[in-house]
Coordinates of C-alpha atoms and ligand atoms in Angstrom, one line a residue:
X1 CA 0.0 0.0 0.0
X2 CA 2.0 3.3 -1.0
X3 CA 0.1 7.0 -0.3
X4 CA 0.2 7.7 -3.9
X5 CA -3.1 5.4 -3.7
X6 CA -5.3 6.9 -1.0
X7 CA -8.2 8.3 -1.8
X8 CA -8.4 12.2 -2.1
X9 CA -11.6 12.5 -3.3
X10 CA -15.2 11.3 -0.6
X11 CA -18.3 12.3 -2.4
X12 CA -21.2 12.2 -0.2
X13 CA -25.1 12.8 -1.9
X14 CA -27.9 13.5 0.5
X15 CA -27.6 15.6 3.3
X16 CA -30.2 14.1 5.8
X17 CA -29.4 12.7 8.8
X18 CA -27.0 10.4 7.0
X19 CA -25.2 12.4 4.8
X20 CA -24.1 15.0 7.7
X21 CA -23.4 12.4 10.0
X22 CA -21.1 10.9 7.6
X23 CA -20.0 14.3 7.4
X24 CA -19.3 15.0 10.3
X25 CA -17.6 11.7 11.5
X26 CA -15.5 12.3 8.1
X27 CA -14.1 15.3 9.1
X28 CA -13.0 14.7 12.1
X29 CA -11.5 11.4 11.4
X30 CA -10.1 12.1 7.9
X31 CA -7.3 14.7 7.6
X32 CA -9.1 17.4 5.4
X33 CA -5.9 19.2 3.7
X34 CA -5.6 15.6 1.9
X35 CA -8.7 13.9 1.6
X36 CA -11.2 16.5 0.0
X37 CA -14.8 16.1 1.6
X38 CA -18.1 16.9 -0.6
X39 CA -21.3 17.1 0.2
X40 CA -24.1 17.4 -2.4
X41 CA -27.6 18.0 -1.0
X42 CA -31.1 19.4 -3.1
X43 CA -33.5 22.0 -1.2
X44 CA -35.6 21.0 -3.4
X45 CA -36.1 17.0 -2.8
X46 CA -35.7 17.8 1.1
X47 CA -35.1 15.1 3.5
X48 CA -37.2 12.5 5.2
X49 CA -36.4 14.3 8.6
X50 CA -38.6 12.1 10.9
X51 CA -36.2 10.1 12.5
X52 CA -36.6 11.2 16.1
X53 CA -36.0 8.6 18.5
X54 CA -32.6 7.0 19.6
X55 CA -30.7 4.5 21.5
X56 CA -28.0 5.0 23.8
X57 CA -24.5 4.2 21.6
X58 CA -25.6 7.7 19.8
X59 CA -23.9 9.2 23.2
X60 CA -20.7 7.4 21.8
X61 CA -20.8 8.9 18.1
X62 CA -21.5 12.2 19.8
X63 CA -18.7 11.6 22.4
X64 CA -16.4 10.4 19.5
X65 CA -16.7 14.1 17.5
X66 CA -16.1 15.9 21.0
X67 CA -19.8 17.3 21.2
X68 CA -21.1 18.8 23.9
X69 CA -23.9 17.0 25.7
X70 CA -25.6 20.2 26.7
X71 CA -25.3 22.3 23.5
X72 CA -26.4 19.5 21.2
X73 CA -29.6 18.9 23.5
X74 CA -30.1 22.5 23.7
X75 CA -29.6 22.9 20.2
X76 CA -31.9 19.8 18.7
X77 CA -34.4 20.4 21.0
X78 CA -33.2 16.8 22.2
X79 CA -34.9 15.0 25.3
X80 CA -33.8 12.3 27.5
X81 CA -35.1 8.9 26.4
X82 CA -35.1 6.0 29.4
X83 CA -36.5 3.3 26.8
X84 CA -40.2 2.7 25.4
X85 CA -43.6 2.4 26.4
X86 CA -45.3 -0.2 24.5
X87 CA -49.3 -0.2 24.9
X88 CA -51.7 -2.3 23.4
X89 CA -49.0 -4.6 22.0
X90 CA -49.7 -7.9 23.7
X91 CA -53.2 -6.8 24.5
X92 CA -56.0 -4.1 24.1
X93 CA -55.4 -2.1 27.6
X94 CA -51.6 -4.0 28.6
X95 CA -48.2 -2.2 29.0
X96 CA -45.0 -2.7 29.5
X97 CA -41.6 -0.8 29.2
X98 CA -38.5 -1.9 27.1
X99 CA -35.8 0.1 29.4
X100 CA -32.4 0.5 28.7
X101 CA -30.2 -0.8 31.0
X102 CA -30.2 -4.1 33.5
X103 CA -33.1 -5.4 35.2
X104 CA -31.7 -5.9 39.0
X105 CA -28.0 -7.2 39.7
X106 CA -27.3 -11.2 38.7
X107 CA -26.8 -13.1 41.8
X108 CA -23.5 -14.9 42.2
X109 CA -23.5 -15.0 38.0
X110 CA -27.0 -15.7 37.5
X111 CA -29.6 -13.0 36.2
X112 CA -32.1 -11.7 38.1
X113 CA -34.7 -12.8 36.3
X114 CA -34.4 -16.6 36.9
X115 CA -34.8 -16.1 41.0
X116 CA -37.6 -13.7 40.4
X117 CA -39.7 -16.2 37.7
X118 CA -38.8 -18.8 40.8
X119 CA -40.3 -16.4 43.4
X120 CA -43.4 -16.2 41.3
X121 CA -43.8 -19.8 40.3
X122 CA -44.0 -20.7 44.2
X123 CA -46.7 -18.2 44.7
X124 CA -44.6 -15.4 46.6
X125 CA -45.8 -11.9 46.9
X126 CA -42.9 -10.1 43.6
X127 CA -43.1 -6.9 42.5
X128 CA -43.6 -6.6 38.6
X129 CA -40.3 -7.7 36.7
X130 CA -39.8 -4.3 35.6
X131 CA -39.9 -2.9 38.5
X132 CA -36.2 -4.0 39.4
X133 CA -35.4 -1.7 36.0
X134 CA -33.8 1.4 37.2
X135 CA -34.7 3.0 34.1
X136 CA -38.4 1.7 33.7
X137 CA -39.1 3.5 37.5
X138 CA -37.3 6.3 36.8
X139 CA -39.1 6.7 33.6
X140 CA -42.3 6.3 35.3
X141 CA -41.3 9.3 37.6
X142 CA -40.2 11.6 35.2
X143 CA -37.2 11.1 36.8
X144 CA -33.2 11.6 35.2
X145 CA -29.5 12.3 35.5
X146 CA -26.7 11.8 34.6
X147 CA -24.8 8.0 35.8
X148 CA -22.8 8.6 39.0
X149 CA -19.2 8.3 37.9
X150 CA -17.1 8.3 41.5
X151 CA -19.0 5.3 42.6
X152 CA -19.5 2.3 40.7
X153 CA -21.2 0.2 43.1
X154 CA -24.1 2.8 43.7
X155 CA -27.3 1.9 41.4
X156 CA -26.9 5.3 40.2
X157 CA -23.8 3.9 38.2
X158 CA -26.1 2.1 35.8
X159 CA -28.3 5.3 34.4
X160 CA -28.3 4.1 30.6
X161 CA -30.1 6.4 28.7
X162 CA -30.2 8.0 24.7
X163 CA -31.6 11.1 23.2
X164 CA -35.1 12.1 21.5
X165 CA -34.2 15.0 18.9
X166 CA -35.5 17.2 16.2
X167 CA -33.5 15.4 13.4
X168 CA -33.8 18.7 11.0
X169 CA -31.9 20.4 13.7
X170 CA -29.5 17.4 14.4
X171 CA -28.6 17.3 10.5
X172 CA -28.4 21.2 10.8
X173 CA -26.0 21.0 14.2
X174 CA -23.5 18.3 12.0
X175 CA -23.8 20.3 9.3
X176 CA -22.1 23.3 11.0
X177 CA -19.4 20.6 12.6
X178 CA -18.5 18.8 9.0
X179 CA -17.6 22.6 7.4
X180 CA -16.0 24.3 9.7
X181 CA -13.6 21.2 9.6
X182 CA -13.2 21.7 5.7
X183 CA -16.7 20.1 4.2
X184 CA -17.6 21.3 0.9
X185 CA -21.7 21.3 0.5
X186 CA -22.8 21.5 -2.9
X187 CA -26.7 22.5 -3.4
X188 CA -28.1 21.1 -6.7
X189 CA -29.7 17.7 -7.7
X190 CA -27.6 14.6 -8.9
X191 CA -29.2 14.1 -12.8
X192 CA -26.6 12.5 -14.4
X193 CA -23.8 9.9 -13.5
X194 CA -20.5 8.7 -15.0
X195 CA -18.9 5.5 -14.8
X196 CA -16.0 3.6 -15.9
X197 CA -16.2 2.1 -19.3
X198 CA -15.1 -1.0 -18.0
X199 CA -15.3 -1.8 -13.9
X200 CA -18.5 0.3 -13.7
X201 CA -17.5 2.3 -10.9
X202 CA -18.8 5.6 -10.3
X203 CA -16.2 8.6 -11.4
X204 CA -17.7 11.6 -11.2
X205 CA -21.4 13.2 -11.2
X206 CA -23.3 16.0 -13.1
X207 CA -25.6 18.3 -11.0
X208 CA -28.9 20.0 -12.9
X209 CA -27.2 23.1 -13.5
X210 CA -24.6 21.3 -15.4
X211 CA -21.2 21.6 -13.2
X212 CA -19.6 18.6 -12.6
X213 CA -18.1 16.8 -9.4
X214 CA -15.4 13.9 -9.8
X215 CA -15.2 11.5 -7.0
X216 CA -13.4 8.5 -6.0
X217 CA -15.0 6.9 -2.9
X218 CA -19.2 8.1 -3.2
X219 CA -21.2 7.7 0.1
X220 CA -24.9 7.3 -1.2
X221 CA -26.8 9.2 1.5
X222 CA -29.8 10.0 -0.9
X223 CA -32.7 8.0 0.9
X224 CA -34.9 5.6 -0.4
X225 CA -34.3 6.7 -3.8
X226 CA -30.5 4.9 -3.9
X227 CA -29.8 7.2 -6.6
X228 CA -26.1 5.6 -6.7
X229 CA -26.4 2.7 -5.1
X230 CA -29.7 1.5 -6.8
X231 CA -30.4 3.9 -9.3
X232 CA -26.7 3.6 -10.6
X233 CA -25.4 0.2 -9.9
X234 CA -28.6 -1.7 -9.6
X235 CA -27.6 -3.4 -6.2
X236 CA -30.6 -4.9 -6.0
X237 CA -33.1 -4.7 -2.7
X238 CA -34.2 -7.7 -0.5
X239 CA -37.6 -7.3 0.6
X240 CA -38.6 -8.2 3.9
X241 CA -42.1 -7.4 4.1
X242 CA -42.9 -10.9 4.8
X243 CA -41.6 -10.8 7.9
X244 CA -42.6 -7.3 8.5
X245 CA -45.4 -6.3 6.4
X246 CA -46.4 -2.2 7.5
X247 CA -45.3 -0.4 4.4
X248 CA -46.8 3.5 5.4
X249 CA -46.2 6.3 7.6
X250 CA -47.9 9.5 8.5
X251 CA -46.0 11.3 10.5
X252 CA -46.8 15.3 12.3
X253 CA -46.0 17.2 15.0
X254 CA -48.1 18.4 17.8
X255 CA -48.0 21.2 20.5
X256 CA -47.3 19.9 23.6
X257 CA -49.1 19.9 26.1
X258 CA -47.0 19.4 29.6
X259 CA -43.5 18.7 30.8
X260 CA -41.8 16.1 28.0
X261 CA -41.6 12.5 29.4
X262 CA -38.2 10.9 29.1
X263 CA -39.6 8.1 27.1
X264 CA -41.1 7.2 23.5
X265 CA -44.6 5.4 23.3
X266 CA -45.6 3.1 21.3
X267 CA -49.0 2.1 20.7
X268 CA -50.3 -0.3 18.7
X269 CA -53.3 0.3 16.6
X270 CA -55.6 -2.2 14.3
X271 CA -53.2 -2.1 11.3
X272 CA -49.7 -0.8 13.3
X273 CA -49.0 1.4 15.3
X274 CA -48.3 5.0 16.6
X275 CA -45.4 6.3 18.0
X276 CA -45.4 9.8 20.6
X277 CA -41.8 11.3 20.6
X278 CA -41.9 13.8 23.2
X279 CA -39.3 17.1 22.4
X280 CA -38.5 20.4 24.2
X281 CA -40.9 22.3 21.9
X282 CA -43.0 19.5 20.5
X283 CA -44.2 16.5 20.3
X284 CA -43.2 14.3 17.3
X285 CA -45.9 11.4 16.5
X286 CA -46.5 9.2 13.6
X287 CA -48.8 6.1 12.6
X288 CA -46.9 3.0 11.3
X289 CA -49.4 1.3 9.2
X290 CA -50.1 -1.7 6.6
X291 CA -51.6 -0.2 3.4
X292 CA -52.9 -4.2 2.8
X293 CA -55.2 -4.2 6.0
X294 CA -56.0 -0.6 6.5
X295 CA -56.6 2.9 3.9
X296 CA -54.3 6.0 4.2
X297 CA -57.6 8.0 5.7
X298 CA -58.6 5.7 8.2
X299 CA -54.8 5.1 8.6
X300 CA -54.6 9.4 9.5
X301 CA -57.7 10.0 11.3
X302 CA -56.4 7.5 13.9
X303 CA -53.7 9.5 14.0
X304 CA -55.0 12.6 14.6
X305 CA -57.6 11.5 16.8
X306 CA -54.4 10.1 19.6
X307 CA -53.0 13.5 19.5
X308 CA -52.1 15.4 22.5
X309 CA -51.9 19.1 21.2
X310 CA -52.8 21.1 18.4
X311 CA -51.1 19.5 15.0
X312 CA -48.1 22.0 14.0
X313 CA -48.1 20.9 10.7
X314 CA -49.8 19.0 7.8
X315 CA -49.2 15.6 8.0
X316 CA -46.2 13.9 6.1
X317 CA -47.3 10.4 4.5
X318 CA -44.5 8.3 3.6
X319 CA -43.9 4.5 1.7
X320 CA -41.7 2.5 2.8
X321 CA -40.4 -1.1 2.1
X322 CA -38.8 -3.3 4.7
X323 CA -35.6 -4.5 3.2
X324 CA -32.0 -3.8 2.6
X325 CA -30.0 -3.7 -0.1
X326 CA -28.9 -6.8 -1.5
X327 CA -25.0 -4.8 -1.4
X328 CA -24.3 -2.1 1.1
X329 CA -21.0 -1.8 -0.7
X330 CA -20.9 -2.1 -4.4
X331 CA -17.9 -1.1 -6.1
X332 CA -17.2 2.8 -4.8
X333 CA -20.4 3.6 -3.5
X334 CA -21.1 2.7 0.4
X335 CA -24.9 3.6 0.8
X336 CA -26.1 4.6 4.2
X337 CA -29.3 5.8 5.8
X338 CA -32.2 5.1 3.8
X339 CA -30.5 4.5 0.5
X340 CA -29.2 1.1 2.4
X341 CA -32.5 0.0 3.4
X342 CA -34.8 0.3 6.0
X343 CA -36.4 -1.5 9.1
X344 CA -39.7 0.4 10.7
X345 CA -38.6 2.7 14.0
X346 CA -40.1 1.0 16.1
X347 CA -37.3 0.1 18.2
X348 CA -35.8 3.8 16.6
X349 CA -32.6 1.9 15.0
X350 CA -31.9 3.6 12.0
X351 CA -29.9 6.6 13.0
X352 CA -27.7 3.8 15.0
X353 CA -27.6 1.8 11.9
X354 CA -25.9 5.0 10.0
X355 CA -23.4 4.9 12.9
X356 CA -22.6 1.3 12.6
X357 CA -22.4 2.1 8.8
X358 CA -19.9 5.1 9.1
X359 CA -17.3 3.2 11.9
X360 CA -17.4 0.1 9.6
X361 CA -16.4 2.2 7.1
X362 CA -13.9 4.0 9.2
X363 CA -12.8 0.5 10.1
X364 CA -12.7 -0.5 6.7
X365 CA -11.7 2.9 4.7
X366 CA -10.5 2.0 1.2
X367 CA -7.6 3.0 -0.7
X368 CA -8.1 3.5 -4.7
X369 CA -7.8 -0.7 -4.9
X370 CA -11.3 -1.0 -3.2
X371 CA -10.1 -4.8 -1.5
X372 CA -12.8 -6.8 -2.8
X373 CA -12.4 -8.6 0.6
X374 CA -13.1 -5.9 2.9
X375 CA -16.2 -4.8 0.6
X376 CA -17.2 -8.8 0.9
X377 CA -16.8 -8.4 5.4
X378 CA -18.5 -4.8 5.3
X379 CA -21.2 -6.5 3.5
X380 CA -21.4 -9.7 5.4
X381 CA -21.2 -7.9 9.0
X382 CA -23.9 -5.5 7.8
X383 CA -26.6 -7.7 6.3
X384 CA -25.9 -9.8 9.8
X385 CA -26.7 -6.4 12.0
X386 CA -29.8 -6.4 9.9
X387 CA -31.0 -9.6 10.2
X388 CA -30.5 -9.7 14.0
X389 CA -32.5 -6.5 14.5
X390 CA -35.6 -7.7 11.9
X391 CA -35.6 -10.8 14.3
X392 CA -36.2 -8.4 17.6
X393 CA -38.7 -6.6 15.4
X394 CA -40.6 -9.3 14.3
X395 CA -40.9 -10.9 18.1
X396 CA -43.1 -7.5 18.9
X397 CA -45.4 -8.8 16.3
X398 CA -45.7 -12.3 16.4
X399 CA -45.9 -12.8 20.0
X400 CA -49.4 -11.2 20.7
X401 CA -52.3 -12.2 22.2
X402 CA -53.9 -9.8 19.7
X403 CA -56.7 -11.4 17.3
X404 CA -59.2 -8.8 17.4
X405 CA -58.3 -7.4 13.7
X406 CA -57.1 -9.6 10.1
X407 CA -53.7 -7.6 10.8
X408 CA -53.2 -9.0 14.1
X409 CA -54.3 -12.4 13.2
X410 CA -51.8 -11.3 10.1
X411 CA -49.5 -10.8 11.9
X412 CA -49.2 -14.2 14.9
X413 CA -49.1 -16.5 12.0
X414 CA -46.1 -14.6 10.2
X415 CA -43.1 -17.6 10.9
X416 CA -40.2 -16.7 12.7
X417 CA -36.7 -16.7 11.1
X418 CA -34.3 -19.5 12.2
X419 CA -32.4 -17.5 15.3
X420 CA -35.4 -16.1 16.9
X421 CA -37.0 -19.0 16.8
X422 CA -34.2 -20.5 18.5
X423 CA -33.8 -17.8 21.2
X424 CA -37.4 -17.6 22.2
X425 CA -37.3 -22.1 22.5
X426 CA -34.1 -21.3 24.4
X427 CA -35.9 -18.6 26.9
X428 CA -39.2 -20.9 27.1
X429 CA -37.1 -23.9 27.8
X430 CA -34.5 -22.5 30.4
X431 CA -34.9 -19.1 31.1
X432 CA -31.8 -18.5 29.2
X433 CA -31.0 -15.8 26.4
X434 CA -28.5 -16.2 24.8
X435 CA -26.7 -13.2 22.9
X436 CA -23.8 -13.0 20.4
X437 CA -21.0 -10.6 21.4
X438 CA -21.9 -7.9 18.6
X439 CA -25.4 -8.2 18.4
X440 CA -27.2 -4.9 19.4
X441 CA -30.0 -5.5 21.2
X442 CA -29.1 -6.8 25.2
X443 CA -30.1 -9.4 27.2
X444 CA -32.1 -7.4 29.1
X445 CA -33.3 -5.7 26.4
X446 CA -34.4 -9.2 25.0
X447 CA -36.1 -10.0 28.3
X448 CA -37.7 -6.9 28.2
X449 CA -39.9 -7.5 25.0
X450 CA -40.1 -11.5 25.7
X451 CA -41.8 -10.9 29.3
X452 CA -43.6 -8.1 27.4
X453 CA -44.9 -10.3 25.0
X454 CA -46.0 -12.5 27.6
X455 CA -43.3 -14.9 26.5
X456 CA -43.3 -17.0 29.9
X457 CA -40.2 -19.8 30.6
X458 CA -40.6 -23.0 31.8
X459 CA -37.9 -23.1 34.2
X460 CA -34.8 -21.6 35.2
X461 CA -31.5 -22.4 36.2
X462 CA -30.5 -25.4 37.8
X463 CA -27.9 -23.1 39.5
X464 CA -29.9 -21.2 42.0
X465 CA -31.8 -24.1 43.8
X466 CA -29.1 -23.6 46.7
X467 CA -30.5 -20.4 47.1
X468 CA -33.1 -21.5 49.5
X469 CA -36.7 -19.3 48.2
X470 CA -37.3 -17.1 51.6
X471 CA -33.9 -16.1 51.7
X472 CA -33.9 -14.9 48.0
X473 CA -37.1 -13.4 48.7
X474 CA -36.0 -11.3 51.0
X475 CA -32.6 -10.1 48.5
X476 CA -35.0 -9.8 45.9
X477 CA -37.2 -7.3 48.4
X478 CA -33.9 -5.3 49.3
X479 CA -33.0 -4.6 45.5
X480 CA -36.2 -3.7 44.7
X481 CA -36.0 -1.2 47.7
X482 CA -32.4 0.3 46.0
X483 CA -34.0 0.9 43.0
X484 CA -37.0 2.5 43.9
X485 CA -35.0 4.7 46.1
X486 CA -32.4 5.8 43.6
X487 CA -34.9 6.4 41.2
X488 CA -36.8 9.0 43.6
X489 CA -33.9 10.4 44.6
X490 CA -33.2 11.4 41.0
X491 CA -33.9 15.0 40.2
X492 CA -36.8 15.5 36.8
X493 CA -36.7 15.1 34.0
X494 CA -37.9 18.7 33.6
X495 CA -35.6 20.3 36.2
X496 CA -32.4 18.6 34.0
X497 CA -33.6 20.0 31.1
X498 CA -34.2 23.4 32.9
X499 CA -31.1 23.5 33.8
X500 CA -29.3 23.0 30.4
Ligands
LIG1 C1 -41.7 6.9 9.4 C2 -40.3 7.0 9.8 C3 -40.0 7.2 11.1 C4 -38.6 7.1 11.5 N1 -38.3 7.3 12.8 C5 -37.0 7.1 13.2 C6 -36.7 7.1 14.6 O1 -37.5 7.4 15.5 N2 -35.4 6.9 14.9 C7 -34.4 6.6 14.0 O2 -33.3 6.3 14.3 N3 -34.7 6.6 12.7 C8 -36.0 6.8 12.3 N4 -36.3 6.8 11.0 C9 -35.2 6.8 10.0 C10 -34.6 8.1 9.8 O3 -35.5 9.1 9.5 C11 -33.5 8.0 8.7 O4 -32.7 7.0 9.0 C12 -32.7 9.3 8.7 O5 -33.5 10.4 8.7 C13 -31.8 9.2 7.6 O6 -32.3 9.6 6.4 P1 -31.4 9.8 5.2 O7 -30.4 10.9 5.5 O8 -30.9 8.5 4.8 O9 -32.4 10.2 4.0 P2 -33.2 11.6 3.7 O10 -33.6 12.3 5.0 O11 -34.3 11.2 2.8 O12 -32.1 12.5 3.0 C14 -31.8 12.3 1.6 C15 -31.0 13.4 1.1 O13 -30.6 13.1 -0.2 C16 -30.8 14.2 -1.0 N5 -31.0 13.7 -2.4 C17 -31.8 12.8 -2.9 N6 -31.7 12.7 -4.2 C18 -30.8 13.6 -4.6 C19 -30.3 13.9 -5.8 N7 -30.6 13.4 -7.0 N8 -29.3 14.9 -5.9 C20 -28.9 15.5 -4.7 N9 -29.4 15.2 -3.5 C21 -30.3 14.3 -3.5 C22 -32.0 14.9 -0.4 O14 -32.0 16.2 -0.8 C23 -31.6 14.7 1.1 O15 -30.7 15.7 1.5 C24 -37.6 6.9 10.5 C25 -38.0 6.8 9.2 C26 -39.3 6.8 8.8 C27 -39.6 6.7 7.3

């Protein structure tokens, strides 16, 4: 590898959330007076700009680029978010809370849970599983702050916690970032592109108004269109709307109406669901729907009738299909955001996926040879990350109680892919879950939706039967004290955000 072969020119089209995250990470990880940075963005396509919701590893992209906590909440509007409230999902009227973080401590190795589904088995008098979630009581409260940092064994240690955001304001915040450290951003629309004669890849692009861009590494951040990575190089999508069939969106925002919670809802309606994404100034909400079992009016006047506040806009309907590109990497373009695919927020993991997408890449950056290898691991470890998140997903679906419309009844006979199958036999079998190192989603967070879901084991581990049951009842009764006291000892939600 000699320097006369790294790349010196990153073209990046789109500047949504993707674009200026890639931006942003770009510029501060590439050296600038070498590798020349452009961004190409159109005014007048506009961006999708309804990605609201987080989970915590945004703290580390944020953290990586040297961002101040308190200016980037102050200036995206940005709430704390403690995990989700999913109503309705297992049953008209149930609810649970998917929080982030651990559920209790694990008792000489083993997890909490498998005392506490013990405890209840043999009739003893247990507080709700979630109740031993830090973040599920705190969220109840309207409690936060910041994770104690001079005292790891206090339960204040283990605050785990991401952001809720205007994502207009979030692109707008990178956007300042990626140019003052030596991003070029181009307005005008992509309408033609060039490639080599023979290998195909991309070489340079011509904008509406005729100038023209060369490139040698292309980051395809235009949405769903793909106008590189699809449009260009015909990647190819995969779609996944067998597994996870709601294909619309209508999405507006609504005055609110008191102090923002530091949690998302979720509520599922006949045909989806509706998510309430509560901000400093407003509150974001949107119906996730299936165009097969519902209509776009019936699918919006739900909507609208779950609204807190006054709408503050007219509502944004949007198409989507569940997928992913059949290459995330194809020759020089690496696509990210929506031009890679997409898989329905309701777990809010698309603006992590762009993250995962841009420290792959960093992990993986190119010279001018493009190794077909690392293209072939990029792809592999991506389409992996994607298939392990679909499977979460698709357990929120299938395991319902729910048969009271043909969506729901839709939607328990939809077979599960291979792994999830095995980890919910696994959990009914032993009370085990059973996580690979780099998958995203926790243990706990797995427990979280399978109790939810009303996903019950069978038994637990053979481990804790020398834990006679009344002494473990009464450990059990101490940590649920600890965490009901350090989650009223936190200060508000409100007063945090106050304070900023
Ligand atoms: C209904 C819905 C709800 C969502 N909620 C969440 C959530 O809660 N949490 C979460 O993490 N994610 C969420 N997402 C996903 C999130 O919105 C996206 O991942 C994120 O906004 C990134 O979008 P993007 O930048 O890829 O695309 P876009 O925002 O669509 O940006 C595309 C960019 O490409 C430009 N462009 C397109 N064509 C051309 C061209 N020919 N020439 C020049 N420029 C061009 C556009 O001008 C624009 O700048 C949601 C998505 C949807 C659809």
């Amino acid at each position: 590898m000699t320097e006369a072969n790294d790349i010196r020119k990153v073209v990046i089209v789109g500047g949504g959330t993707a674009g200026w995250m890639a931006a942003a990470a770009f510029s501060y990880l590439l050296d600038t007076s070498r590798t020349q940075i452009t961004l190409i963005e159109s005014e007048a396509i506009g961006t999708v700009g309804v990605g609201e919701a987080t989970i915590p590893p945004i703290l580390l992209f944020n953290q990586m680029l040297g961002i101040d906590e308190n200016e980037f909440l102050k200036r995206t509007q940005g709430t704390i978010k403690l995990g989700i409230e999913f109503r309705n999902w297992l049953r008209q009227g149930h609810s649970y809370f998917h929080p982030f973080g651990d559920f209790g401590t694990a008792i000489e190795t083993v997890p909490l849970h498998h005392f506490w589904h013990r405890q209840k088995q043999a009739g003893l008098p247990t507080p709700d599983l979630f109740e031993f979630s830090l973040m599920a009581q705190s969220a109840r409260h309207g409690r936060f702050m910041r994770p104690v940092t001079d005292n790891p064994k206090s339960a204040l240690a283990g605050i785990h916690y991401a952001y809720q955001f205007d994502a207009s304001l979030y692109a707008a915040f990178l956007r300042q970032f990626a140019e003052e450290r030596g991003v070029v951003r181009m307005e005008g629309k992509v309408a033609r592109v060039h490639q080599h004669a023979e290998t195909g890849f991309v070489e340079s692009l011509t904008l509406d108004d005729g100038r023209e861009l060369e490139g040698e590494f292309f980051i395809d951040c235009s949405g769903f269109r793909g106008v590189l990575i699809e449009q260009t190089l015909g990647a190819g999508y995969q779609d996944w709307s067998d597994w996870l069939p709601a294909d619309r969106a209508v999405a507006v925002p609504c005055e609110k109406v008191s102090d923002p919670c530091p949690y998302t809802i979720s509520t599922a309606h006949e045909a989806g669901w509706q998510w309430r994404i509560p901000l400093q100034h407003r509150t974001g909400n949107g119906h996730v729907y299936c165009s097969g079992f519902t209509d776009d009016q019936t699918a919006l006047d739900r909507l609208m009738q779950n609204l807190d506040g006054r709408p503050l806009a007219d509502p944004n309907p949007l198409r989507f299909v569940t997928g992913h590109r059949k290459a995330f990497w194809h020759r020089n373009v690496v696509a990210l955001g929506l031009a890679q695919g997409f898989l329905e927020p309701l777990e809010s993991t698309s603006i992590h996926l762009i993250q995962q997408g841009i420290a792959r890449l960093m992990a993986n950056f190119p010279d001018r040879s493009f190794s077909p290898a690392a293209r072939r691991a990029y792809n592999e470890r991506t389409l992996w990350e994607y298939e392990r998140i679909r499977d979460f997903l698709v357990l929120h679906y299938t395991a319902t109680e729910r048969d009271d419309s043909a969506f729901w009844r839709h939607c328990k006979a939809i077979p599960h892919p291979e792994q999830l199958k095995e980890k919910i036999e696994l959990y009914r079998e032993t009370g085990r879950i059973e996580r690979n190192d780099h998958e995203l989603f926790t243990e706990s967070s797995w427990l979280a939706v399978m109790h939810g879901q009303g996903i019950e084991p069978e038994s637990w581990s053979p481990l804790i039967e020398r834990f006679p049951v009344d002494e473990m009842q009464e450990r059990l009764d101490r940590m649920h004290h600890v965490i009901g006291r350090a989650a009223e000892a936190m200060p508000s939600h409100s007063s945090f955000l106050a304070e900023l």
